[in-house]
XYZ file of C-alpha atoms in Angstrom:
123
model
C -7.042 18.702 -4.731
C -5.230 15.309 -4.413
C -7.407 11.810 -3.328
C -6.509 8.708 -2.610
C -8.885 5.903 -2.753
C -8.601 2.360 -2.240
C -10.381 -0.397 -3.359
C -10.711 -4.514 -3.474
C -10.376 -5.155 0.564
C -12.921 -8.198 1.398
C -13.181 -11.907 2.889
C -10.402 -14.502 1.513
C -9.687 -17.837 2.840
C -5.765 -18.111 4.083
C -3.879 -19.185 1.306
C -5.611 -16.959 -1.313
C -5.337 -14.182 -2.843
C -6.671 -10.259 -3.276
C -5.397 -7.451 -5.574
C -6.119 -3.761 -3.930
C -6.132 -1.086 -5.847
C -5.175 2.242 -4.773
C -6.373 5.508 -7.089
C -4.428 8.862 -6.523
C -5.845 12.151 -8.300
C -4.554 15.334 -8.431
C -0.506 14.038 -7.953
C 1.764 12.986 -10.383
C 3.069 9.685 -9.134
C 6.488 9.826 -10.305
C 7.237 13.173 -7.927
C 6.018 11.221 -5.306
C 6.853 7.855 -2.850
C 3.294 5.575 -2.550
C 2.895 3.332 0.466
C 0.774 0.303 1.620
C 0.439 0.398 5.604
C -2.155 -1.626 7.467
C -3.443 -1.866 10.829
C -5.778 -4.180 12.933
C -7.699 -3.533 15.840
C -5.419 -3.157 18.838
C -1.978 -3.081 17.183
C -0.053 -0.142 15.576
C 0.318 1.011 11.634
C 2.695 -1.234 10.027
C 3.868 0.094 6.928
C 3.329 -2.745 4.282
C 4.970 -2.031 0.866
C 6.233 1.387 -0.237
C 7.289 2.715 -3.551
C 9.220 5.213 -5.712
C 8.353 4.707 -9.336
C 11.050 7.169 -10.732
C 14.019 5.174 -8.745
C 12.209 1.847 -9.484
C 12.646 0.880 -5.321
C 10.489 -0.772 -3.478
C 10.645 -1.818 -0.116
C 8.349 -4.872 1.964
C 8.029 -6.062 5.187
C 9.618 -8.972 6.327
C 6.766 -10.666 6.594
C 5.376 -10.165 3.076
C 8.365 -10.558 1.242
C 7.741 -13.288 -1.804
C 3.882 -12.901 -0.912
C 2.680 -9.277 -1.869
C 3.855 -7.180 -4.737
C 3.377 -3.321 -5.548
C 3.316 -2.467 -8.948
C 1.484 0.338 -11.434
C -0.563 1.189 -13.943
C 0.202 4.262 -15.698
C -2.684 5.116 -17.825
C -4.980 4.536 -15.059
C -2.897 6.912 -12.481
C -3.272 3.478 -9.924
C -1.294 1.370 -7.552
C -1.263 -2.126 -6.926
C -1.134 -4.397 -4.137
C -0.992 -8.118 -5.551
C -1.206 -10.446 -1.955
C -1.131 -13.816 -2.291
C -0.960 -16.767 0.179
C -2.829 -14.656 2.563
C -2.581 -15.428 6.111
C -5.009 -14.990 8.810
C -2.056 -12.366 10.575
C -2.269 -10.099 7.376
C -6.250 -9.213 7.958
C -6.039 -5.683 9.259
C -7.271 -2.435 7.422
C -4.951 -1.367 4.691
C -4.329 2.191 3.392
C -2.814 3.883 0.762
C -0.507 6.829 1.098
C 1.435 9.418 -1.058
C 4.460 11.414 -0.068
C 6.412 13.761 -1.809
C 9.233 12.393 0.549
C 10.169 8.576 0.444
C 11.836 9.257 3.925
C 8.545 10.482 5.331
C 6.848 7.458 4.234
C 9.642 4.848 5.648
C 9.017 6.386 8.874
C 5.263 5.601 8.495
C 4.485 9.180 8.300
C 2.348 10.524 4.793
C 0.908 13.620 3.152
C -2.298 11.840 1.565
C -4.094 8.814 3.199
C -6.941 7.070 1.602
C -9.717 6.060 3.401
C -9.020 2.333 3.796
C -9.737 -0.772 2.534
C -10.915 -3.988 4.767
C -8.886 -7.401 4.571
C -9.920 -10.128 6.234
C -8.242 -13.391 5.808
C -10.076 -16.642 7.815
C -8.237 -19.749 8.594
């Protein structure tokens, strides 16, 4: 049975930082594409970050380009999200997803969602 769980949302004054985490059991993450997407309260998912390991691509956002990196930890089957100069426009609810299908995932669509993980960045 494959779960996601995320981990290290919380309260950060703009210009700092946060690292999530992002723990996927049950998958093998180089068959799959892992995403970041985030939403807050009135607007749609916005896909975030998103990763194939075994290609080594990774795609961002516009508007987190130079800010937030995705990157790995093998032994510990877990994905990062490394954010930094945070911005009060980046507090939303962020979620990690898996994909067997890197297409699926740039179309904001997933096979495994975590549960979420709350950012909220005050100016």
């Amino acid at each position: 049975r494959v779960q996601v769980v995320e981990s290290g949302g919380g309260l950060v004054q703009a210009g700092g930082s946060l690292r999530l985490s992002c723990t996927a059991s049950g998958l093998t993450p180089d068959e799959y594409a892992m995403a970041w997407f985030r939403q807050a309260p009135g607007k749609e998912r916005e896909r975030v970050a998103c990763t194939k390991w075994r290609r080594g691509i990774r795609y961002y956002v516009e508007s987190v380009k130079g800010r937030f990196t995705i990157s790995r930890d093998n032994a510990k089957n877990t994905m990062y999200l490394q954010m930094n100069s945070l911005k009060p426009e980046d507090s939303a609810m962020y979620y990690c997803a898996a994909d067997s299908s890197l297409a699926w995932l740039l179309r904001g669509s997933a096979e495994y969602w975590g549960q979420g993980t709350q950012v909220t960045v005050s100016s």
